[in-house]
MMTF fields as JSON, N, C-alpha, C and O atoms, coordinates in Angstrom:
{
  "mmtfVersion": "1.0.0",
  "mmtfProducer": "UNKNOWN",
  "numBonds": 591,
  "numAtoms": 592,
  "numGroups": 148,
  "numChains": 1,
  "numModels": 1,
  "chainsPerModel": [1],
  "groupsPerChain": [148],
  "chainIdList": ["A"],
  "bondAtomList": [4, 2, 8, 6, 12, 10, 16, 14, 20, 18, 24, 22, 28, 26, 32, 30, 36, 34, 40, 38, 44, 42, 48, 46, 52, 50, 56, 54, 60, 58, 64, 62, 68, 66, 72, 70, 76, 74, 80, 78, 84, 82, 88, 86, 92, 90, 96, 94, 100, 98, 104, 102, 108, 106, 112, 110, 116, 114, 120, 118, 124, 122, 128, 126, 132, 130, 136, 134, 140, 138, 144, 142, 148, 146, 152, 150, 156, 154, 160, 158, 164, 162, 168, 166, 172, 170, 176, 174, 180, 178, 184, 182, 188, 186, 192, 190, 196, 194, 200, 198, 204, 202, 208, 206, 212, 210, 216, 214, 220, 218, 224, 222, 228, 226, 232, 230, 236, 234, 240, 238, 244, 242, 248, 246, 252, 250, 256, 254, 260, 258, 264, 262, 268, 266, 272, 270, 276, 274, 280, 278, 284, 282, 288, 286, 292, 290, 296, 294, 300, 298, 304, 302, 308, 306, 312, 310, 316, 314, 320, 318, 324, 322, 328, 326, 332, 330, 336, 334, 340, 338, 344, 342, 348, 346, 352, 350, 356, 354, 360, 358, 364, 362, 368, 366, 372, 370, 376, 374, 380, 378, 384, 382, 388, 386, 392, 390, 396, 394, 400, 398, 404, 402, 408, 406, 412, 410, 416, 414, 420, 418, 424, 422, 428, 426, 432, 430, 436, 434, 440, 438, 444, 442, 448, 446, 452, 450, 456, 454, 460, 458, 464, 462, 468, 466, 472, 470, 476, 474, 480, 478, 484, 482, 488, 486, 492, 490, 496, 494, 500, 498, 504, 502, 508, 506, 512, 510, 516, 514, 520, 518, 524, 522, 528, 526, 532, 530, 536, 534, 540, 538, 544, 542, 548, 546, 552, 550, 556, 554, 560, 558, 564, 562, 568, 566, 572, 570, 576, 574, 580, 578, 584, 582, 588, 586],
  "bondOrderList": [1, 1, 1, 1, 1, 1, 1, 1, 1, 1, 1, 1, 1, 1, 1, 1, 1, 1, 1, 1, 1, 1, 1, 1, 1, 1, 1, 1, 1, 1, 1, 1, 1, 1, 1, 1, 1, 1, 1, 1, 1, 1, 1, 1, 1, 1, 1, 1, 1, 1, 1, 1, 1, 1, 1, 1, 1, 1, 1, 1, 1, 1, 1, 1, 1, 1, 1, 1, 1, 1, 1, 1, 1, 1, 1, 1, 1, 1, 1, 1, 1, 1, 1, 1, 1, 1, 1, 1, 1, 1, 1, 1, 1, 1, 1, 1, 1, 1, 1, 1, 1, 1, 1, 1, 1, 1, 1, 1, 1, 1, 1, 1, 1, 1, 1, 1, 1, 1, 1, 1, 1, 1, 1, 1, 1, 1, 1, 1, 1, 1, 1, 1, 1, 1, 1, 1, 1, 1, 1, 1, 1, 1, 1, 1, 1, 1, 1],
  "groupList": [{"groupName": "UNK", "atomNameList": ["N", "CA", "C", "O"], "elementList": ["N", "C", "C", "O"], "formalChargeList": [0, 0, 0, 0], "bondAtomList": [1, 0, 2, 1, 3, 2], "bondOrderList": [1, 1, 2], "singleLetterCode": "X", "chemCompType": "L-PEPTIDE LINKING"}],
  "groupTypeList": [0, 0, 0, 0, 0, 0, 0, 0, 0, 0, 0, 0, 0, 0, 0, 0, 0, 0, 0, 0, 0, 0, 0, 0, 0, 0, 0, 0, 0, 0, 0, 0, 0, 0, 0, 0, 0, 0, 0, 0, 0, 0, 0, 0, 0, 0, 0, 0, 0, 0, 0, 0, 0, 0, 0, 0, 0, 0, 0, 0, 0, 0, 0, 0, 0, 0, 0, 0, 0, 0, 0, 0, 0, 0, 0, 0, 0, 0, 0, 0, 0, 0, 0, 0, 0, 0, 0, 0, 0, 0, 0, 0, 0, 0, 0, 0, 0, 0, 0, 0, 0, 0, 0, 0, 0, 0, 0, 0, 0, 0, 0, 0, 0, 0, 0, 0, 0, 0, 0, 0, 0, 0, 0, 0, 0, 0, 0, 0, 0, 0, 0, 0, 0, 0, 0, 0, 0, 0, 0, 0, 0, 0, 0, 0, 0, 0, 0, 0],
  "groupIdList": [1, 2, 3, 4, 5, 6, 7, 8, 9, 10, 11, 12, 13, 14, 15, 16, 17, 18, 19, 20, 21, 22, 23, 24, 25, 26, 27, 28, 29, 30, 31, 32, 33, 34, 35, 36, 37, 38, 39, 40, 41, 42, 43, 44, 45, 46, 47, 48, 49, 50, 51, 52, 53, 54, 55, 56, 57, 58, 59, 60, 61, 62, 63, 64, 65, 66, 67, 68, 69, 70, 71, 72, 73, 74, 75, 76, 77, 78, 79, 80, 81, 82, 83, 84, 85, 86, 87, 88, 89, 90, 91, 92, 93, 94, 95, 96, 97, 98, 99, 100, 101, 102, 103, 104, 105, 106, 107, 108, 109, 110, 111, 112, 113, 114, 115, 116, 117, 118, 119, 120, 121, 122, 123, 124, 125, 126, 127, 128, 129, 130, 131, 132, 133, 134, 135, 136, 137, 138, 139, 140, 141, 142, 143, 144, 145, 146, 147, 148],
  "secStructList": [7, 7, 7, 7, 7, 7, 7, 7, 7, 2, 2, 2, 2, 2, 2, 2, 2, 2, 2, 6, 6, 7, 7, 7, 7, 6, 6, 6, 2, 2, 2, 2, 1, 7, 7, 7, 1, 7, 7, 7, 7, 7, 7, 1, 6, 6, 1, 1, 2, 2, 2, 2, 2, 2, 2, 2, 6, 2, 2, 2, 2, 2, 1, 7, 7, 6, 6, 1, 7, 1, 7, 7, 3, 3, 3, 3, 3, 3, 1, 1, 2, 2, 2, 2, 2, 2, 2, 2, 2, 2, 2, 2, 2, 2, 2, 2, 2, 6, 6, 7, 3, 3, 3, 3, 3, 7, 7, 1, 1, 6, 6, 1, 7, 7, 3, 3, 3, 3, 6, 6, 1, 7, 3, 3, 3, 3, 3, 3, 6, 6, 7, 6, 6, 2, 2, 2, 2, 6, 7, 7, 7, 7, 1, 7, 3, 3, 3, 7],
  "xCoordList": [3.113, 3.327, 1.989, 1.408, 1.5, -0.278, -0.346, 0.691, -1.077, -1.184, -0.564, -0.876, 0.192, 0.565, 0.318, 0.9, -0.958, -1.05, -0.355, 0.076, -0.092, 0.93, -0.195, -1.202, 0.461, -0.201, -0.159, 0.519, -1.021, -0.71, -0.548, -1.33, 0.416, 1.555, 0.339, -0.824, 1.192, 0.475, -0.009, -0.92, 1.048, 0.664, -0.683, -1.454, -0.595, -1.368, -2.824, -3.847, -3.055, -4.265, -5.062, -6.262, -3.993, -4.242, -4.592, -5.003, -4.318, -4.913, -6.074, -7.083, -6.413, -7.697, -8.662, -9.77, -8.382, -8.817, -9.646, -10.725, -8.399, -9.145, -10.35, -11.481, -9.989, -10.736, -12.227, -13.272, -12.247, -13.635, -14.201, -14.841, -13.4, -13.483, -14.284, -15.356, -13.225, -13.167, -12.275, -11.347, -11.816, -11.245, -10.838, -11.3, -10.399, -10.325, -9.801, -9.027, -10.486, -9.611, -8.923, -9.527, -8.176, -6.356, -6.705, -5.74, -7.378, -7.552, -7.663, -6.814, -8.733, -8.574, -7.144, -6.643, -6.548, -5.343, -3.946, -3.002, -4.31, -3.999, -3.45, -2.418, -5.032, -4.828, -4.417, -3.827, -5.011, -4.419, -3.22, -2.754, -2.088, -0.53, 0.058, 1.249, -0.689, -0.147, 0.329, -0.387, 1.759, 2.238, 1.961, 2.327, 1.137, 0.713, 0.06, 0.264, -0.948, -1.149, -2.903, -4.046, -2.552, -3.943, -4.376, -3.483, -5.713, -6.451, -7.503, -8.503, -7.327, -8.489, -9.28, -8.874, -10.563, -11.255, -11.918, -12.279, -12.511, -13.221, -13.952, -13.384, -15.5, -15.899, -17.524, -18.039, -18.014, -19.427, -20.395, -19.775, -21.328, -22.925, -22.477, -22.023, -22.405, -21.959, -20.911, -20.899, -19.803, -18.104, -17.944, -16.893, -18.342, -17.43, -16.724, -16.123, -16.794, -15.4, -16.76, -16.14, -18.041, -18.109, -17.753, -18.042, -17.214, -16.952, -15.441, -15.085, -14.813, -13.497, -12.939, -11.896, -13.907, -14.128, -14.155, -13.017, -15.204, -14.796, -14.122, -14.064, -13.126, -12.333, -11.037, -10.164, -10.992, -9.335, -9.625, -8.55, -10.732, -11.008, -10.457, -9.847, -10.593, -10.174, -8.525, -7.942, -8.077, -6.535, -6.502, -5.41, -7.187, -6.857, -7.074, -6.586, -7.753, -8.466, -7.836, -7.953, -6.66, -5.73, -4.413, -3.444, -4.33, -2.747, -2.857, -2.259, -3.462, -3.833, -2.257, -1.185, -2.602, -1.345, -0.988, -1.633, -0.061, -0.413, 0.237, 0.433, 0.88, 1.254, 0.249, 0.731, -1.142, -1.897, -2.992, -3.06, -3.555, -4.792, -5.869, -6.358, -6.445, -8.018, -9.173, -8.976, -10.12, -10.57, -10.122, -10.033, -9.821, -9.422, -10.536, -11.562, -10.558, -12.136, -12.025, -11.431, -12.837, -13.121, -14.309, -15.454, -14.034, -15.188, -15.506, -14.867, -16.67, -17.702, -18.049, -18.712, -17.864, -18.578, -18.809, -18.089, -20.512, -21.128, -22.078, -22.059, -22.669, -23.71, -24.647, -25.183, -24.77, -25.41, -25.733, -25.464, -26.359, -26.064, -26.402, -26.143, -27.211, -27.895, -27.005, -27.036, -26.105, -25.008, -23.893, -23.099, -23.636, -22.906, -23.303, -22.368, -24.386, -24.875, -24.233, -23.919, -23.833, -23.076, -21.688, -21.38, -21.149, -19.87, -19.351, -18.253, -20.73, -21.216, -21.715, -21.682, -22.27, -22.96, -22.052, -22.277, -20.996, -20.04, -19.057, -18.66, -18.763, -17.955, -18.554, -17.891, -19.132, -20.021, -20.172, -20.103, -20.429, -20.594, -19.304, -19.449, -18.024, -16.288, -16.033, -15.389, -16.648, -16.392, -16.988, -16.437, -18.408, -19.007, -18.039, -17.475, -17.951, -17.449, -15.956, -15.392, -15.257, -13.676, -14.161, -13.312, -15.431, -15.444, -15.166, -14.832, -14.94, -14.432, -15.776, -15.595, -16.707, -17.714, -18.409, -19.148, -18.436, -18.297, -19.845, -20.716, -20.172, -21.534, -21.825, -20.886, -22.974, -23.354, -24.866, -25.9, -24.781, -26.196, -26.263, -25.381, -27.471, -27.92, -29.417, -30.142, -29.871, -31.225, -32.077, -31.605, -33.261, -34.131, -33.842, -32.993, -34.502, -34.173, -32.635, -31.678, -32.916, -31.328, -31.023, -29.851, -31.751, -31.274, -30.746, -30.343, -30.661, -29.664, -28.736, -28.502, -27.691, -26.156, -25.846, -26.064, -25.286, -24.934, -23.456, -22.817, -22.889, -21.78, -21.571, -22.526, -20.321, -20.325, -18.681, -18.089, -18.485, -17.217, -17.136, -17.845, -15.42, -14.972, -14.253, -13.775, -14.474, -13.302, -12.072, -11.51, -11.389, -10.121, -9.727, -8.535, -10.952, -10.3, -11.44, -12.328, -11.42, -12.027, -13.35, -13.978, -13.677, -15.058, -15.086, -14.212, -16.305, -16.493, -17.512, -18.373, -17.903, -19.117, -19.339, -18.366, -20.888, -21.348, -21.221, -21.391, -20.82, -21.578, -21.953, -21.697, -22.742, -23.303, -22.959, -23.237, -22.191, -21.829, -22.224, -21.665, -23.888, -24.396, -24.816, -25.536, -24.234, -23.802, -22.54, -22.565, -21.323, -20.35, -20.018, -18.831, -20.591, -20.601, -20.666, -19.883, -21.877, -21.896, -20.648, -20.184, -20.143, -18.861, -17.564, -16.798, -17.514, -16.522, -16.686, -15.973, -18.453, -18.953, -18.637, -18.451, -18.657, -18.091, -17.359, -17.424, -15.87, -14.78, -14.174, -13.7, -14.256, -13.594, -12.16, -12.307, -11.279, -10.122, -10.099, -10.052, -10.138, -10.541, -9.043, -8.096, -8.831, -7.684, -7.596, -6.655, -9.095, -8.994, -10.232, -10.858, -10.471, -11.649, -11.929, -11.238, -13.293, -13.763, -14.67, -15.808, -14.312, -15.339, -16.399, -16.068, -17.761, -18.363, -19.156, -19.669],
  "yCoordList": [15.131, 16.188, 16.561, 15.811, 17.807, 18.68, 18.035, 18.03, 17.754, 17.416, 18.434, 19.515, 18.603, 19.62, 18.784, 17.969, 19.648, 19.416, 20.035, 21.17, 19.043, 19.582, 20.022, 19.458, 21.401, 22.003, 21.044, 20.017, 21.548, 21.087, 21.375, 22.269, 21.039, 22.166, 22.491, 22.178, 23.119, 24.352, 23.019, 22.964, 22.166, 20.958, 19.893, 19.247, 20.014, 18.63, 19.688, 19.003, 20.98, 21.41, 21.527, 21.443, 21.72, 21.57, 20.192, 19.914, 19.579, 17.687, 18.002, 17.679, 18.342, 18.208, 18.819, 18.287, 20.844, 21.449, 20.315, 20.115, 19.978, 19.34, 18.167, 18.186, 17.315, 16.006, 16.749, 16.158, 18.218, 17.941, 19.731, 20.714, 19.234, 20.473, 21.762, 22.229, 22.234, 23.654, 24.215, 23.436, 26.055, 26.544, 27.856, 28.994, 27.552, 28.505, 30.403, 30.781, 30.926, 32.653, 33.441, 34.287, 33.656, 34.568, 35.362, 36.047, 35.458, 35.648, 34.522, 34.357, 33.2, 32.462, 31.822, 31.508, 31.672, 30.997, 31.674, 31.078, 32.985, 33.337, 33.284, 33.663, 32.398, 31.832, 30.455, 30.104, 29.59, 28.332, 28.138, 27.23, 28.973, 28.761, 29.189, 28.904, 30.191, 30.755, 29.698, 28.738, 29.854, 28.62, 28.793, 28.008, 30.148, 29.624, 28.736, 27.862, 28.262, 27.189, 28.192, 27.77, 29.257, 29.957, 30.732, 31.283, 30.954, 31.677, 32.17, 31.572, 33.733, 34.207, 35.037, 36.096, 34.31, 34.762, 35.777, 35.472, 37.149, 37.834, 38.226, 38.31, 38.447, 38.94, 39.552, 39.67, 39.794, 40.39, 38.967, 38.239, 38.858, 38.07, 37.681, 38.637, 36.382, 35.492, 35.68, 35.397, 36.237, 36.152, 35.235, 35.194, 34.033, 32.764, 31.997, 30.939, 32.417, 32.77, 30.635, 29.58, 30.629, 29.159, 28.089, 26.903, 28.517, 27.529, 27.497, 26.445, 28.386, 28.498, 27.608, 27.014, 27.866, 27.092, 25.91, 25.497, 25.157, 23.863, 23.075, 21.852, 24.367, 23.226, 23.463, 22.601, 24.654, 24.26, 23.148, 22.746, 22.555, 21.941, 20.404, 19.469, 20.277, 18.953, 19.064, 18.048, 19.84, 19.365, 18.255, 17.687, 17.957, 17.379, 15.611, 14.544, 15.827, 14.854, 14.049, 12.832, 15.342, 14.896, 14.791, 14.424, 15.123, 15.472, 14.487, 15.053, 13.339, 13.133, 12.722, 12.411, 12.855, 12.466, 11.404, 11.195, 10.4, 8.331, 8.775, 7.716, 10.085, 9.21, 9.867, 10.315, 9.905, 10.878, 9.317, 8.562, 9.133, 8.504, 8.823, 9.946, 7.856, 8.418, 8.188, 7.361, 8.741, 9.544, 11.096, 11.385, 12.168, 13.605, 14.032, 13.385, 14.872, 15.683, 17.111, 17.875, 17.377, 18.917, 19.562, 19.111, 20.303, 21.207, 23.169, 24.187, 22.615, 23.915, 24.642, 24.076, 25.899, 26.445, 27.76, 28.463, 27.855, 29.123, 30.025, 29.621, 30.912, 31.7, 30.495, 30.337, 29.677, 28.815, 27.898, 28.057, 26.786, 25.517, 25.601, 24.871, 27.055, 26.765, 27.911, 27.951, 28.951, 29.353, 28.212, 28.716, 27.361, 25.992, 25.459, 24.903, 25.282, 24.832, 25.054, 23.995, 26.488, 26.22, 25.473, 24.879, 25.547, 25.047, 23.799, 23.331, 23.181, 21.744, 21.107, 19.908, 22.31, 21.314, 20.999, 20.126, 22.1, 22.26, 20.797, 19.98, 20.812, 19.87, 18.793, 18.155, 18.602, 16.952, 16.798, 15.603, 17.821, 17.822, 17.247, 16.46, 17.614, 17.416, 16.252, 15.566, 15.737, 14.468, 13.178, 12.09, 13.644, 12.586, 12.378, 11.326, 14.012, 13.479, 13.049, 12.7, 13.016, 12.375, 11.331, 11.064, 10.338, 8.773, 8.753, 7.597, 9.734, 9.1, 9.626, 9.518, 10.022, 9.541, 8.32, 7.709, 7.766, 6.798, 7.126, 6.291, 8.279, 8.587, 9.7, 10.418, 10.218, 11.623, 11.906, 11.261, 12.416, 13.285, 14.745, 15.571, 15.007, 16.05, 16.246, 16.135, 16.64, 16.644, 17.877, 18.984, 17.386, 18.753, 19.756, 20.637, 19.612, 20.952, 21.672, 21.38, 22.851, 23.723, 23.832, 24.079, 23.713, 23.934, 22.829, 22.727, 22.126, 20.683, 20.582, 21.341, 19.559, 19.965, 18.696, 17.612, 18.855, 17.733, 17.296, 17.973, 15.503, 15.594, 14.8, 14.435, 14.66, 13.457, 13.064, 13.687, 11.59, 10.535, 9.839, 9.014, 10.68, 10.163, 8.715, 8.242, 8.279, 6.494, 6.977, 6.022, 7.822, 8.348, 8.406, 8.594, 8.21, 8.573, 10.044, 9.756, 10.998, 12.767, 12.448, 11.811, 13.152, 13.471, 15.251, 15.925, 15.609, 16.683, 16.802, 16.094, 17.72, 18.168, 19.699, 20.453, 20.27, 21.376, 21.542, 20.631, 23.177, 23.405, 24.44, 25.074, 25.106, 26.298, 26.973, 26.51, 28.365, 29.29, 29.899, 30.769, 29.236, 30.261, 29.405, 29.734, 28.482, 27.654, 26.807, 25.577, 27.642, 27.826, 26.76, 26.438, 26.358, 25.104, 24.107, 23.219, 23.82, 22.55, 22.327, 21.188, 23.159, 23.014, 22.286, 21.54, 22.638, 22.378, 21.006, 20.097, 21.485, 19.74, 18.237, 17.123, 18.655, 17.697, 16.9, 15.881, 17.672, 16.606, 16.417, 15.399, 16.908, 16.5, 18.202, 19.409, 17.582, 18.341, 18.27, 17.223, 19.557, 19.545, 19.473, 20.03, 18.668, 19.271, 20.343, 21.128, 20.557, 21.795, 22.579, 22.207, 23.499, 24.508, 25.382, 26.284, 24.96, 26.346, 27.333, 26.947, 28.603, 29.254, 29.919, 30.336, 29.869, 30.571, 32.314, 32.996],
  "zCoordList": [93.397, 92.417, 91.79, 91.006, 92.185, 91.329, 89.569, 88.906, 89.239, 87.622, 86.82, 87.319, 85.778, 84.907, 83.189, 82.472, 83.183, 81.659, 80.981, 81.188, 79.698, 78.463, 77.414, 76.985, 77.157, 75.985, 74.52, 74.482, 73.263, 72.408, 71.617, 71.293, 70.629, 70.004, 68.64, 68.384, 68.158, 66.697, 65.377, 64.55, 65.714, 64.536, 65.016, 64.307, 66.448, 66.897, 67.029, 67.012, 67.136, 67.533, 65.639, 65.378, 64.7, 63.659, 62.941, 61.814, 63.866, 62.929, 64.042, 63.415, 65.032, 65.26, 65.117, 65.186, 64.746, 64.099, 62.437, 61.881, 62.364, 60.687, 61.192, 60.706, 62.071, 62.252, 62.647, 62.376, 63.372, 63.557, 62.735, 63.109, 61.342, 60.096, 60.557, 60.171, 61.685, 61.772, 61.449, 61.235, 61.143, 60.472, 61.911, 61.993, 62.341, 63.679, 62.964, 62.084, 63.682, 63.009, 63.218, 63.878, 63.093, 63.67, 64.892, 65.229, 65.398, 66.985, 67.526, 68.402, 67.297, 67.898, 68.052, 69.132, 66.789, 66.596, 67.714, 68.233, 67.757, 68.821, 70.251, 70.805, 70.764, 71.597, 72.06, 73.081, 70.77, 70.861, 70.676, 71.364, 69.575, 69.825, 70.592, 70.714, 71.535, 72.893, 73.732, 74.016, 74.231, 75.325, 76.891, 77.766, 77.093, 78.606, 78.897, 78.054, 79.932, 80.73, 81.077, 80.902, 81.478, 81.63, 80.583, 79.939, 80.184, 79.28, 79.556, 79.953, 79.304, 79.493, 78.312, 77.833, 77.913, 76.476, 76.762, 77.898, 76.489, 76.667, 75.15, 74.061, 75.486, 74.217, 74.291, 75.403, 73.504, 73.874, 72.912, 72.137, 73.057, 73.174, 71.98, 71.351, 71.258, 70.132, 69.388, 68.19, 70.096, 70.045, 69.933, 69.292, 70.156, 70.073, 71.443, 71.253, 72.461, 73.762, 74.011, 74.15, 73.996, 74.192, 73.416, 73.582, 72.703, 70.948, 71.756, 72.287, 71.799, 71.843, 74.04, 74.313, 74.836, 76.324, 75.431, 75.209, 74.782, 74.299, 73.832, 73.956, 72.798, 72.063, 73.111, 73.204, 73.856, 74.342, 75.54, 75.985, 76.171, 77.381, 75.76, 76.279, 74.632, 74.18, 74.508, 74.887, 74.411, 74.69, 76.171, 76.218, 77.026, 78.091, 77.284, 77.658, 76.4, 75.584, 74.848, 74.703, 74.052, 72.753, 73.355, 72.691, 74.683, 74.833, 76.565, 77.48, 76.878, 78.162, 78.992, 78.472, 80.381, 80.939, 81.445, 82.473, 81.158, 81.462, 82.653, 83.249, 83.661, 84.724, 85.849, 86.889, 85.603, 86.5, 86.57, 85.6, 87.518, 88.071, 87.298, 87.426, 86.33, 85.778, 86.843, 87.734, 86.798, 85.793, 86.232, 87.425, 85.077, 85.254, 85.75, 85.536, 86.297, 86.521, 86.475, 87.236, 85.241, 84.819, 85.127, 85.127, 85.303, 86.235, 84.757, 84.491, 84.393, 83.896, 84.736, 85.605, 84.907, 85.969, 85.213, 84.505, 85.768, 85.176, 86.364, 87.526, 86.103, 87.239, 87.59, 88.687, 86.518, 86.593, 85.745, 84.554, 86.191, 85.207, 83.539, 82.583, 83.737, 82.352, 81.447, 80.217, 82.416, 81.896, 81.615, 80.82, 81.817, 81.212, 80.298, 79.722, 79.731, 78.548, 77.27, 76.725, 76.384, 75.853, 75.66, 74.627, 76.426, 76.605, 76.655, 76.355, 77.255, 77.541, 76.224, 75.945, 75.323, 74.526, 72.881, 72.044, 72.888, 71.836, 72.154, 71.324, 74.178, 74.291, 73.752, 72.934, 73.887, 73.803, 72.443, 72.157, 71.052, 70.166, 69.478, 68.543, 69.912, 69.562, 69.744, 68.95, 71.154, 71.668, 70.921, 70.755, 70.47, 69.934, 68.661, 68.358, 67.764, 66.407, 66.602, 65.565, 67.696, 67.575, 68.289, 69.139, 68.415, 69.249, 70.028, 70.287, 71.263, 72.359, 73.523, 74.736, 73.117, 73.916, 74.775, 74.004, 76.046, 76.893, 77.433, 77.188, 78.129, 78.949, 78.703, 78.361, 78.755, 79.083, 79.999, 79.828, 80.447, 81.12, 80.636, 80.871, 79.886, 79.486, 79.459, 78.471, 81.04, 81.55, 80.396, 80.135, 79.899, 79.217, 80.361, 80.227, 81.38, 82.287, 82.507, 83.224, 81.441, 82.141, 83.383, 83.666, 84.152, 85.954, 86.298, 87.457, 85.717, 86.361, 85.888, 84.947, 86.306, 86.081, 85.445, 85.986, 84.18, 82.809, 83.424, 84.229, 82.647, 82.964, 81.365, 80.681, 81.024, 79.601, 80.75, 81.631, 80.014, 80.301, 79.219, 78.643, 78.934, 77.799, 78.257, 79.288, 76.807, 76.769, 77.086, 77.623, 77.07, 77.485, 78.821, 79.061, 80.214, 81.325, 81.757, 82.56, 81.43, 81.668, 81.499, 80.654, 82.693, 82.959, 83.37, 83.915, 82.918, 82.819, 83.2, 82.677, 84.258, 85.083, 85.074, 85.034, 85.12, 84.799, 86.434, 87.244, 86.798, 88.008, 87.966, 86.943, 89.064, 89.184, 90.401, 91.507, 90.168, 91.104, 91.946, 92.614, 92.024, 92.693, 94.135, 95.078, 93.931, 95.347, 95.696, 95.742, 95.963, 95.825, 97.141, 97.176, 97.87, 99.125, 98.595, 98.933, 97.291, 96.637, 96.022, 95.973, 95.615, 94.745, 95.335, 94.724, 96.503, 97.614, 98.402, 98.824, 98.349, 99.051, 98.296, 98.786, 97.058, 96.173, 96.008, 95.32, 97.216, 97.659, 95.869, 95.365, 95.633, 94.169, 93.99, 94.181, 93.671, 92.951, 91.481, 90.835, 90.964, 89.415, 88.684, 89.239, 87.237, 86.838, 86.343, 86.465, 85.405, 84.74, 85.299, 86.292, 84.697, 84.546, 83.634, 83.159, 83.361, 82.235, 82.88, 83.145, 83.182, 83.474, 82.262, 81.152, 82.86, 81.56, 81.992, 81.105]
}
């Protein structure tokens, strides 16, 4: 049976909204009480749409699934690695302040591809689109994805 993550409801995105004292804004909220499964953010140059790739990639985090095989594997994918950077770096920022940070790689050079592994099981890897073979070569099945 394919993994099916469970969303997380309007109360549970709100205790974590508080734990890492953000105040999300009636568009975002929007999207987070939305009950689909897919989301698509659109916005122009410091909209928010990487703030908002980070925090919905924590639901796999807050809401994990005990009858799936760890570790999850999430897949960032941008034009390129250094188009992942935001997204990567908000995640990692959430992760540290809710403790469940385990590993991370975050090379100075943007052209290389970051991963963090949470104590929870999820690992999360940057990739870059603009070699769409590596992606595949990887042998890896993602549960989720953020595109950036």
């Amino acid at each position: 049976m394919p993994y099916q993550p469970k969303l997380l409801s309007k109360a549970q995105w709100e205790v974590l909204f508080q734990k890492l004292a953000l105040r999300p804004t009636a568009a975002m909220s929007d999207v987070f009480w939305n009950p689909n499964l897919l989301k698509l953010v659109m916005g122009g140059e410091g909209s928010g749409k990487s703030l908002h790739g980070a925090l919905y990639a924590l639901n796999c985090l807050a809401n994990p699934n005990p009858n799936v095989a760890k570790p999850l594997h999430y897949m960032i994918v941008g034009d390129s690695y250094a188009e992942c950077r935001p997204e990567f770096k908000y995640l990692l920022e959430f992760v540290n302040q809710l403790g469940l940070l385990q590993s991370k790689k975050l090379p100075d050079d943007k052209d290389e591809p970051c991963n963090l592994i949470t104590k929870t099981g999820q690992e999360f890897y940057t990739y870059s689109a603009k070699d769409p073979m590596k992606i595949s070569a990887s042998g890896v099945t993602p549960h989720g994805i953020i595109g950036c």
